[in-house]
Short mmCIF file of C-alpha atoms in Angstrom, two decimals:
data_model
loop_
_atom_site.label_atom_id
_atom_site.label_comp_id
_atom_site.label_asym_id
_atom_site.label_seq_id
_atom_site.Cartn_x
_atom_site.Cartn_y
_atom_site.Cartn_z
CA MET A 1 -0.66 -0.15 0.11
CA SER A 2 1.29 3.41 -1.15
CA THR A 3 0.75 6.57 -0.11
CA LEU A 4 2.13 8.12 -2.52
CA SER A 5 -0.27 8.87 -5.96
CA PRO A 6 1.41 9.47 -9.87
CA GLY A 7 1.08 13.25 -10.99
CA ARG A 8 -1.59 13.83 -12.59
CA PRO A 9 -1.29 14.80 -16.52
CA ASP A 10 -2.21 17.36 -18.35
CA ALA A 11 -5.34 15.37 -19.55
CA ALA A 12 -6.48 12.35 -17.81
CA PRO A 13 -9.10 10.51 -19.83
CA VAL A 14 -12.73 9.98 -18.48
CA GLY A 15 -16.06 7.96 -19.22
CA THR A 16 -17.80 7.32 -22.43
CA ALA A 17 -19.17 11.34 -23.18
CA THR A 18 -19.60 11.80 -26.86
CA ALA A 19 -21.28 15.11 -29.23
CA GLY A 20 -24.75 15.19 -28.10
CA LEU A 21 -24.68 12.10 -25.80
CA ALA A 22 -28.20 12.11 -23.78
CA PRO A 23 -26.96 11.25 -20.10
CA ILE A 24 -28.45 7.99 -19.81
CA VAL A 25 -30.09 6.64 -16.39
CA VAL A 26 -28.30 3.63 -14.88
CA ALA A 27 -29.78 3.28 -11.36
CA VAL A 28 -32.26 4.32 -9.53
CA ALA A 29 -32.96 5.07 -5.98
CA PRO A 30 -35.81 2.51 -4.26
CA GLY A 31 -38.36 5.21 -2.96
CA SER A 32 -36.36 8.33 -3.88
CA PRO A 33 -38.94 11.13 -6.21
CA ALA A 34 -37.56 9.79 -9.17
CA ALA A 35 -38.59 6.02 -8.43
CA LEU A 36 -41.86 7.35 -6.97
CA VAL A 37 -42.99 8.83 -10.83
CA GLY A 38 -41.67 5.79 -12.82
CA VAL A 39 -38.20 7.04 -14.02
CA GLU A 40 -36.53 3.89 -14.88
CA PRO A 41 -32.82 2.43 -15.35
CA GLY A 42 -32.10 2.98 -19.41
CA ASP A 43 -33.95 6.01 -19.87
CA GLU A 44 -32.68 8.78 -22.12
CA ILE A 45 -32.85 12.38 -20.32
CA MET A 46 -32.90 14.72 -23.07
CA ARG A 47 -33.70 17.84 -20.98
CA VAL A 48 -34.46 18.91 -17.87
CA ASN A 49 -36.82 21.84 -17.29
CA GLY A 50 -36.93 22.50 -20.82
CA GLU A 51 -33.36 22.50 -21.33
CA VAL A 52 -30.45 20.45 -22.71
CA PRO A 53 -27.88 19.68 -19.95
CA ARG A 54 -24.47 19.89 -21.16
CA ASP A 55 -22.71 17.52 -18.15
CA ILE A 56 -23.12 16.40 -14.54
CA ILE A 57 -23.16 20.36 -13.37
CA GLU A 58 -25.57 21.50 -14.89
CA TRP A 59 -27.87 18.21 -14.21
CA GLN A 60 -27.47 19.03 -10.62
CA MET A 61 -27.79 22.81 -10.53
CA ALA A 62 -31.37 22.25 -12.37
CA THR A 63 -32.39 18.83 -10.46
CA ASP A 64 -31.83 21.04 -7.29
CA GLU A 65 -34.87 22.81 -7.94
CA ALA A 66 -38.30 21.82 -6.14
CA ASP A 67 -40.24 21.01 -8.88
CA VAL A 68 -37.83 18.97 -11.76
CA GLU A 69 -39.50 18.47 -15.60
CA LEU A 70 -37.81 15.47 -17.11
CA ASP A 71 -38.11 14.81 -20.82
CA LEU A 72 -37.56 10.91 -21.48
CA VAL A 73 -37.03 8.68 -23.98
CA ARG A 74 -37.75 5.18 -23.45
CA GLY A 75 -37.86 2.52 -26.28
CA GLY A 76 -38.08 4.98 -28.69
CA MET A 77 -41.32 6.91 -27.11
CA ASP A 78 -41.40 10.28 -25.48
CA LEU A 79 -42.16 10.64 -22.01
CA SER A 80 -42.68 13.76 -19.92
CA MET A 81 -42.70 13.50 -15.87
CA THR A 82 -42.74 15.52 -13.70
CA ILE A 83 -41.09 15.09 -10.50
CA GLU A 84 -41.74 16.82 -6.98
CA LYS A 85 -39.88 17.85 -4.04
CA ILE A 86 -37.73 19.52 -1.69
CA ALA A 87 -35.18 21.73 -2.84
CA GLY A 88 -32.00 20.69 -2.92
CA ALA A 89 -32.73 17.11 -1.87
CA SER A 90 -31.50 14.01 -4.62
CA LEU A 91 -33.56 13.09 -7.19
CA GLY A 92 -32.26 9.72 -6.63
CA ILE A 93 -30.57 9.08 -10.24
CA GLU A 94 -27.66 7.99 -11.11
CA VAL A 95 -26.74 8.79 -14.90
CA SER A 96 -24.34 7.48 -17.26
CA SER A 97 -21.76 10.12 -17.76
CA ALA A 98 -20.26 13.16 -16.34
CA VAL A 99 -19.39 14.72 -19.80
CA PHE A 100 -22.79 14.78 -21.52
CA ASP A 101 -21.71 17.07 -24.84
CA ARG A 102 -18.02 15.67 -26.21
CA VAL A 103 -15.00 16.02 -24.11
CA ARG A 104 -12.59 18.45 -24.79
CA THR A 105 -9.76 16.71 -25.50
CA CYS A 106 -5.78 18.24 -25.68
CA ASP A 107 -4.40 19.04 -28.17
CA ASN A 108 -1.34 19.43 -27.06
CA HIS A 109 1.51 16.75 -27.63
CA CYS A 110 3.49 17.26 -24.82
CA GLU A 111 6.77 14.58 -24.95
CA PHE A 112 6.30 13.38 -21.36
CA CYS A 113 2.73 12.82 -21.19
CA PHE A 114 2.03 9.35 -19.63
CA ILE A 115 -0.67 8.82 -22.15
CA TYR A 116 1.83 8.41 -25.12
CA GLN A 117 3.59 6.12 -23.32
CA LEU A 118 0.85 3.58 -22.24
CA PRO A 119 0.93 0.06 -24.12
CA LYS A 120 -1.39 -1.18 -26.18
CA GLY A 121 -4.48 -3.55 -25.42
CA MET A 122 -6.13 -1.69 -22.75
CA ARG A 123 -9.33 0.14 -22.65
CA ARG A 124 -10.09 2.50 -25.15
CA SER A 125 -10.88 4.86 -22.00
CA LEU A 126 -7.70 5.07 -20.77
CA TYR A 127 -5.90 6.51 -24.03
CA LEU A 128 -8.66 9.89 -24.22
CA LYS A 129 -6.85 12.50 -23.67
CA ASP A 130 -8.99 15.65 -21.89
CA ASP A 131 -8.57 19.61 -21.42
CA ASP A 132 -11.69 20.16 -20.12
CA TYR A 133 -11.99 22.74 -17.63
CA ARG A 134 -14.92 20.68 -16.08
CA LEU A 135 -13.12 17.81 -15.27
CA SER A 136 -10.12 19.61 -13.72
CA PHE A 137 -13.61 20.69 -11.25
CA LEU A 138 -15.21 17.73 -11.18
CA TYR A 139 -12.19 15.46 -10.51
CA GLY A 140 -8.93 17.53 -10.35
CA ASN A 141 -7.71 16.70 -13.49
CA PHE A 142 -5.12 19.57 -14.66
CA THR A 143 -5.45 21.53 -17.52
CA THR A 144 -3.45 23.45 -19.90
CA LEU A 145 -5.82 26.40 -20.52
CA THR A 146 -4.76 26.30 -24.30
CA ARG A 147 -8.27 24.99 -24.89
CA PHE A 148 -10.24 27.43 -22.53
CA THR A 149 -12.33 30.31 -23.65
CA GLU A 150 -13.79 33.70 -22.92
CA SER A 151 -17.56 31.86 -22.56
CA ASP A 152 -15.47 29.12 -20.29
CA LEU A 153 -14.36 32.32 -18.36
CA GLU A 154 -17.62 33.23 -18.05
CA ARG A 155 -19.07 29.86 -16.92
CA VAL A 156 -16.52 29.42 -14.31
CA VAL A 157 -17.05 32.65 -12.66
CA THR A 158 -20.86 32.80 -12.82
CA GLU A 159 -20.78 29.36 -11.52
CA ARG A 160 -18.27 29.89 -9.54
CA LEU A 161 -16.56 26.54 -10.30
CA SER A 162 -13.76 26.26 -8.26
CA PRO A 163 -10.88 25.27 -7.33
CA LEU A 164 -9.79 24.61 -10.85
CA HIS A 165 -6.43 22.55 -11.36
CA VAL A 166 -3.50 24.03 -13.77
CA SER A 167 -0.50 22.91 -15.95
CA ILE A 168 2.08 25.89 -15.56
CA HIS A 169 5.52 23.36 -16.03
CA SER A 170 7.10 27.22 -16.95
CA THR A 171 6.04 30.77 -16.51
CA ASP A 172 8.65 31.51 -19.56
CA PRO A 173 6.56 31.62 -22.91
CA ASP A 174 8.47 30.20 -25.33
CA VAL A 175 9.89 27.17 -22.72
CA ARG A 176 6.56 26.42 -22.12
CA SER A 177 5.38 26.34 -25.74
CA ALA A 178 8.03 24.05 -26.61
CA MET A 179 7.10 21.79 -24.08
CA LEU A 180 3.56 21.18 -24.76
CA LYS A 181 4.58 21.51 -27.92
CA ASN A 182 1.77 24.10 -28.95
CA PRO A 183 2.10 27.48 -29.96
CA ARG A 184 -0.01 28.67 -28.18
CA GLY A 185 1.45 27.40 -24.65
CA GLY A 186 3.11 30.58 -24.23
CA MET A 187 -0.18 32.40 -24.37
CA SER A 188 -2.74 30.73 -22.35
CA LEU A 189 -1.63 31.33 -18.91
CA ARG A 190 -3.49 34.83 -19.38
CA TRP A 191 -6.21 33.04 -18.90
CA LEU A 192 -5.10 31.76 -15.08
CA ARG A 193 -4.69 35.41 -14.42
CA ALA A 194 -7.94 35.88 -15.66
CA LEU A 195 -9.30 33.16 -13.14
CA LEU A 196 -7.09 34.46 -10.05
CA ASP A 197 -8.64 38.23 -11.09
CA HIS A 198 -12.27 36.81 -10.19
CA ASP A 199 -11.02 34.77 -7.24
CA ILE A 200 -10.95 31.59 -8.51
CA VAL A 201 -9.21 28.93 -6.23
CA VAL A 202 -6.42 27.38 -8.26
CA LYS A 203 -3.50 24.45 -7.72
CA GLY A 204 -0.75 24.59 -9.76
CA GLN A 205 1.54 22.06 -10.85
CA ILE A 206 4.45 21.88 -12.28
CA VAL A 207 5.67 18.47 -13.87
CA VAL A 208 9.42 18.99 -13.86
CA CYS A 209 11.42 17.18 -17.04
CA PRO A 210 15.18 17.16 -16.28
CA GLY A 211 17.59 18.88 -18.78
CA VAL A 212 14.22 20.98 -19.71
CA ASN A 213 12.32 23.01 -16.83
CA ASP A 214 14.67 22.48 -14.27
CA GLY A 215 17.66 24.06 -12.79
CA SER A 216 17.39 27.76 -13.21
CA VAL A 217 14.14 27.25 -15.33
CA LEU A 218 12.70 26.31 -12.48
CA ASP A 219 13.93 28.80 -10.19
CA ASP A 220 13.12 31.67 -13.09
CA THR A 221 9.18 29.72 -13.24
CA LEU A 222 8.98 30.17 -9.45
CA ALA A 223 9.70 34.03 -9.25
CA GLY A 224 7.49 34.05 -12.34
CA VAL A 225 4.58 32.49 -9.95
CA LEU A 226 5.63 35.31 -7.24
CA ASP A 227 5.29 37.98 -9.54
CA GLN A 228 2.36 37.17 -11.81
CA TYR A 229 0.96 34.51 -9.71
CA PRO A 230 1.16 35.45 -6.38
CA GLU A 231 -2.62 34.43 -5.46
CA LEU A 232 -2.74 30.76 -6.41
CA ASP A 233 -3.53 28.40 -3.64
CA SER A 234 -0.53 26.24 -4.09
CA VAL A 235 1.87 24.69 -6.39
CA ALA A 236 2.79 21.17 -6.69
CA VAL A 237 6.36 19.99 -8.12
CA VAL A 238 6.12 16.35 -9.43
CA PRO A 239 8.44 14.51 -11.39
CA LEU A 240 8.63 13.10 -14.62
CA GLY A 241 7.37 9.59 -15.17
CA ILE A 242 8.24 7.53 -17.88
CA SER A 243 7.26 3.97 -18.52
CA LYS A 244 9.13 1.84 -20.82
CA PHE A 245 6.91 2.38 -23.76
CA ASN A 246 8.44 5.94 -23.84
CA ALA A 247 9.31 6.46 -27.59
CA GLU A 248 11.02 10.04 -26.46
CA SER A 249 14.67 10.47 -25.97
CA ALA A 250 14.83 14.11 -24.82
CA MET A 251 12.92 12.44 -21.21
CA ARG A 252 14.53 10.43 -18.80
CA PHE A 253 14.55 9.87 -15.51
CA HIS A 254 16.17 12.01 -12.60
CA THR A 255 19.79 11.75 -11.43
CA VAL A 256 20.22 11.68 -7.33
CA GLY A 257 21.43 14.65 -7.57
CA GLU A 258 18.98 16.28 -10.07
CA ALA A 259 16.20 15.56 -7.58
CA GLN A 260 18.43 16.61 -4.33
CA SER A 261 18.91 19.68 -6.64
CA VAL A 262 15.10 19.95 -7.02
CA VAL A 263 13.93 19.67 -3.02
CA ASP A 264 16.72 22.42 -2.18
CA THR A 265 15.11 24.71 -5.11
CA ILE A 266 11.85 24.54 -3.36
CA ALA A 267 13.07 24.76 0.26
CA ASP A 268 14.55 27.53 -0.78
CA TRP A 269 11.60 28.81 -2.50
CA GLN A 270 9.36 28.20 0.14
CA ASP A 271 11.50 30.52 2.68
CA ILE A 272 10.96 33.14 -0.28
CA PHE A 273 6.98 32.85 -0.42
CA GLN A 274 6.76 32.49 3.54
CA ALA A 275 8.46 35.86 3.69
CA THR A 276 6.41 37.64 0.93
CA LEU A 277 3.02 35.99 0.99
CA GLY A 278 2.99 34.86 4.56
CA ARG A 279 2.99 31.32 3.36
CA ARG A 280 5.32 28.56 1.49
CA MET A 281 2.56 28.47 -1.64
CA VAL A 282 5.17 25.36 -3.30
CA TYR A 283 5.69 22.13 -2.40
CA ALA A 284 7.73 19.07 -3.61
CA ALA A 285 6.03 15.61 -4.21
CA ASP A 286 6.89 12.88 -1.36
CA GLU A 287 8.46 10.84 -4.33
CA TYR A 288 11.47 13.47 -4.91
CA TYR A 289 12.62 13.14 -1.37
CA ILE A 290 12.91 9.20 -1.70
CA MET A 291 14.99 9.82 -5.33
CA ALA A 292 16.56 12.79 -3.78
CA GLN A 293 17.53 9.96 -0.49
CA ARG A 294 16.08 12.91 1.95
CA PRO A 295 13.74 12.54 4.82
CA PHE A 296 10.38 13.97 4.00
CA PRO A 297 9.87 17.45 5.58
CA ASP A 298 7.85 17.75 8.96
CA ALA A 299 4.21 17.55 8.83
CA GLU A 300 3.73 21.44 10.01
CA ARG A 301 5.48 22.38 6.79
CA TYR A 302 3.01 21.16 4.67
CA ASP A 303 0.70 23.71 5.73
CA GLY A 304 -2.74 21.82 6.19
CA PHE A 305 -1.46 19.38 3.12
CA PRO A 306 -3.32 21.65 0.43
CA MET A 307 -1.93 19.29 -2.43
CA HIS A 308 -2.19 15.69 -0.75
CA GLU A 309 -4.44 13.57 -3.76
CA ASP A 310 -1.32 15.36 -5.45
CA GLY A 311 1.01 12.93 -3.97
CA ILE A 312 2.31 16.04 -2.05
CA GLY A 313 2.44 15.23 1.90
CA MET A 314 1.13 11.38 1.66
CA ALA A 315 3.70 9.98 3.65
CA ARG A 316 3.25 11.86 6.63
CA THR A 317 -0.16 11.96 6.72
CA PHE A 318 0.04 8.04 6.29
CA GLU A 319 2.26 8.03 9.23
CA ALA A 320 -0.35 10.54 11.18
CA GLU A 321 -3.12 8.09 10.51
CA PHE A 322 -0.92 4.69 11.53
CA HIS A 323 0.04 5.92 14.47
CA GLY A 324 -3.08 7.61 15.67
CA ASP A 325 -2.38 10.85 15.58
CA ALA A 326 -5.34 11.67 13.44
CA ASP A 327 -9.02 11.05 14.08
CA GLU A 328 -9.70 10.61 10.06
CA ALA A 329 -8.17 9.28 7.38
CA THR A 330 -7.45 11.78 4.15
CA GLY A 331 -7.31 9.09 2.25
CA VAL A 332 -6.01 9.15 -1.35
CA GLN A 333 -7.16 10.14 -5.01
CA ARG A 334 -6.77 7.32 -7.11
CA GLY A 335 -4.22 8.97 -8.95
CA PHE A 336 -3.78 9.19 -13.05
CA PHE A 337 -6.98 7.26 -14.23
CA ALA A 338 -8.65 8.66 -11.70
CA ALA A 339 -11.57 10.33 -14.10
CA VAL A 340 -11.70 7.09 -15.88
CA ASP A 341 -13.82 5.11 -13.61
CA ALA A 342 -14.58 7.66 -10.84
CA PRO A 343 -18.70 7.43 -10.49
CA PRO A 344 -20.12 10.52 -13.14
CA ASN A 345 -21.92 11.79 -10.24
CA PRO A 346 -19.80 13.44 -7.66
CA ALA A 347 -21.02 16.37 -5.95
CA ALA A 348 -19.80 18.68 -8.10
CA TYR A 349 -21.30 22.01 -8.34
CA THR A 350 -20.91 22.31 -3.90
CA GLY A 351 -17.11 21.99 -4.95
CA LEU A 352 -16.97 18.66 -2.91
CA ARG A 353 -15.32 16.40 -6.09
CA GLN A 354 -15.74 12.88 -5.56
CA THR A 355 -12.39 11.10 -5.35
CA GLY A 356 -13.55 7.27 -5.08
CA CYS A 357 -12.43 4.75 -2.61
CA GLY A 358 -13.14 1.89 -5.23
CA PRO A 359 -14.31 -0.89 -3.61
CA ALA A 360 -12.85 -0.72 -0.34
CA ALA A 361 -14.67 -0.98 3.09
CA ALA A 362 -14.15 1.89 5.75
CA SER A 363 -11.61 1.65 7.79
CA ASP A 364 -12.62 -1.40 9.58
CA SER A 365 -10.77 -4.74 7.83
CA ALA A 366 -12.41 -7.47 9.18
CA SER A 367 -15.61 -5.88 6.64
CA ALA A 368 -13.48 -5.54 3.88
CA PRO A 369 -14.12 -7.84 0.58
CA THR A 370 -12.12 -10.84 -0.08
CA ALA A 371 -11.00 -12.12 -3.27
CA THR A 372 -11.36 -16.02 -2.98
CA GLY A 373 -12.32 -17.43 -5.99
CA LEU A 374 -12.65 -21.28 -4.65
CA GLN A 375 -10.04 -20.89 -1.82
CA LEU A 376 -10.25 -20.73 1.08
CA ARG A 377 -10.39 -17.89 2.99
CA PRO A 378 -6.92 -17.40 5.32
CA ARG A 379 -7.54 -17.53 8.88
CA ARG A 380 -7.10 -13.79 10.81
CA THR A 381 -4.09 -14.87 13.02
CA ALA A 382 -2.07 -16.42 10.17
CA PRO A 383 1.05 -14.31 8.84
CA VAL A 384 0.09 -11.04 6.56
CA GLY A 385 1.72 -9.28 3.64
CA VAL A 386 1.13 -6.13 2.62
CA LEU A 387 1.14 -5.24 -1.15
CA THR A 388 2.70 -2.54 -2.23
CA GLY A 389 4.41 -0.34 -4.98
CA THR A 390 8.35 -0.23 -5.14
CA LEU A 391 7.75 4.11 -4.40
CA GLY A 392 5.33 3.00 -1.15
CA ALA A 393 7.43 0.33 0.29
CA PRO A 394 9.95 2.88 1.96
CA VAL A 395 7.09 4.62 3.20
CA ILE A 396 5.09 1.90 5.65
CA THR A 397 8.09 -0.70 5.78
CA PRO A 398 9.27 2.08 9.09
CA LEU A 399 5.34 1.83 10.32
CA ILE A 400 5.75 -1.45 10.09
CA GLU A 401 8.72 -2.28 12.10
CA SER A 402 7.67 0.11 14.53
CA LEU A 403 4.95 -2.49 15.45
CA GLY A 404 7.62 -4.93 16.81
CA ARG A 405 6.04 -7.84 15.24
CA ASN A 406 7.36 -10.84 12.86
CA ASP A 407 3.86 -11.60 11.22
CA VAL A 408 4.08 -8.74 9.13
CA ARG A 409 5.79 -7.86 5.99
CA ILE A 410 5.94 -6.31 3.21
CA ILE A 411 5.28 -7.28 0.03
CA THR A 412 7.00 -5.06 -2.79
CA VAL A 413 5.12 -5.15 -6.53
CA ASP A 414 7.75 -4.37 -9.16
CA ASN A 415 5.79 -2.59 -11.98
CA GLU A 416 6.83 -4.90 -14.79
CA PHE A 417 3.88 -3.96 -16.70
CA PHE A 418 4.40 -0.32 -17.35
CA GLY A 419 8.00 -0.23 -16.61
CA GLY A 420 10.37 2.87 -16.11
CA ASN A 421 10.25 4.78 -12.79
CA THR A 422 6.57 3.93 -12.49
CA GLY A 423 6.45 2.95 -8.56
CA VAL A 424 3.73 4.10 -7.54
CA THR A 425 0.64 1.87 -5.92
CA GLY A 426 -2.02 3.33 -7.75
CA LEU A 427 -0.97 1.62 -10.95
CA MET A 428 -0.05 -1.25 -9.42
CA THR A 429 -1.47 -4.40 -12.44
CA GLY A 430 -3.42 -7.12 -11.41
CA GLU A 431 -0.69 -8.91 -13.69
CA ASP A 432 2.02 -7.84 -11.54
CA VAL A 433 0.23 -8.22 -8.48
CA SER A 434 -0.55 -11.97 -9.81
CA SER A 435 3.36 -12.70 -10.44
CA VAL A 436 3.84 -11.60 -7.07
CA LEU A 437 0.92 -13.72 -5.38
CA ALA A 438 1.95 -16.67 -7.00
CA ALA A 439 5.30 -16.54 -5.14
CA GLN A 440 3.93 -16.21 -2.02
CA PRO A 441 2.81 -18.89 0.62
CA GLU A 442 -0.87 -20.22 0.78
CA GLY A 443 -2.83 -19.40 3.77
CA HIS A 444 -1.28 -16.37 4.62
CA ARG A 445 -3.66 -12.87 4.67
CA TYR A 446 -2.71 -10.32 2.05
CA LEU A 447 -3.66 -6.93 2.46
CA LEU A 448 -4.48 -4.73 -1.20
CA PRO A 449 -4.98 -1.26 -1.38
CA ASP A 450 -8.22 0.33 -3.10
CA VAL A 451 -6.09 2.64 -4.94
CA CYS A 452 -5.46 0.44 -7.73
CA LEU A 453 -8.69 -0.81 -7.84
CA SER A 454 -12.18 0.45 -10.02
CA ASP A 455 -15.01 0.62 -8.73
CA ASP A 456 -15.99 -2.66 -9.54
CA GLY A 457 -13.04 -4.56 -8.22
CA ARG A 458 -10.37 -4.50 -11.29
CA PHE A 459 -6.97 -3.72 -12.15
CA LEU A 460 -6.16 -1.39 -14.73
CA ASP A 461 -5.17 -4.22 -17.05
CA GLY A 462 -8.55 -5.81 -16.41
CA VAL A 463 -7.53 -8.49 -14.14
CA ALA A 464 -10.48 -9.09 -11.45
CA LEU A 465 -10.49 -9.25 -7.76
CA ASP A 466 -11.00 -13.15 -8.00
CA ASP A 467 -8.83 -14.21 -11.04
CA LEU A 468 -5.82 -13.56 -8.29
CA PRO A 469 -3.87 -16.82 -7.42
CA ARG A 470 -4.69 -15.96 -3.44
CA PRO A 471 -6.99 -14.62 -1.86
CA VAL A 472 -6.51 -10.64 -0.75
CA GLU A 473 -8.32 -8.51 1.62
CA VAL A 474 -9.05 -5.16 0.01
CA ILE A 475 -8.45 -2.11 2.06
CA SER A 476 -8.67 2.20 2.24
CA THR A 477 -5.26 3.40 1.21
CA ASP A 478 -5.09 5.06 4.88
CA GLY A 479 -3.12 4.32 7.94
CA ILE A 480 -5.85 3.88 10.03
CA ALA A 481 -7.24 1.41 7.50
CA LEU A 482 -4.14 -0.62 7.81
CA ARG A 483 -3.36 0.11 11.33
CA ALA A 484 -6.53 -1.68 12.11
CA ALA A 485 -6.51 -4.50 9.16
CA LEU A 486 -3.02 -5.38 11.36
CA GLU A 487 -5.01 -5.39 14.65
CA THR A 488 -8.17 -7.49 13.49
CA THR A 489 -7.94 -10.87 14.99
CA GLY A 490 -10.50 -13.69 15.44
CA SER A 491 -12.03 -16.19 12.47
CA SER A 492 -12.33 -14.33 9.09
CA ARG A 493 -15.55 -13.90 7.43
#
């Protein structure tokens, strides 16, 4: 189990929405207002209160009203239904996607984009790049703003779609255009300035590519942030991720020295931002401290962990949760492909994004689902193996060692599927987990973090839990859940 998540790309794929696709009802809550008037799964929603909603944001705003009129198509027949309910109450309808018109795809050609580094044969939704501000708001996807328009700005400001997440990479127009391989890259940060002028909360990200935007370029970028965008909520600095399918010769791994230089640069600029703005503003991803062979900063230096879901400070929050120093689990974003499998009905327009917890139960691992196939469930008193990615192992190992138990071990899963420097737990695949588990003894308990699973319990490569060679217990990806799972005794379910 890892406390780290992969740096999310400028364009993470989502759903199956296409131009003009009416949302389809996929579920109706029993006893809900929609159920009482006869809405059924499979109904196509053509209009809400006479208007055609473009996305889940408009859908939720329209259905918040006390009286909601739906124009539906069922089996080729047009139907109209009026639902009377309390204003703000849910209709009880789950629809098929978050975006009903066409997802705005990305027209950048960044050499460091992980979408270009995927192997062939995965499901199609994983290859769709978006640069859609709506998905930035709904799921925390990062947008470059190169396809942002005046009408987009008007909507964001009017509907207060905040926070948004913006990829900066460099504040030098020439460097940014070159990195995005898009001539509009150097101009599009004007929209960032406009968003901040209208008090939209924006979280920034800088993906550092060695020899491209590190060193003096990174210094200039952070100076540009201070000079031009001091209202930014925070800025995450994350390392370039490279899979074995990378075809760009200019993209390479950080050396230890380069990682140390980035860590030092961030520390220096934190002091500058603190002295100038009263807050540290910029934070390095946890991966940088592992690569640089440096200890993680103390928890207080993360200022409340504003970019936790971007891999910033996850190790420290996991540690606090594991040792009982946190009342609630922070949890993690499922990472790079979060928007693909996330439920289409996030509590969006209120600013509450659905982070998704996969199929895992709450912190009590006694109720967590177990994949068993035809195998016997292991006893709760059996030895325990904790599955994690290569970047999670150095975080979790000292926590396990602090328990002084010889019946718990870390099982590191090397990511052979993606290869390269892919080591986050959120990108573990069923193929790699199966390979590791096959070499493990039968009858032991194996704990699998939910961050690597979709809501239907599948890995990115499509492998299901029941396909694994050993039964596993799926637990939430947080320190509280891990500690609870290790403390659970008695008979297995």
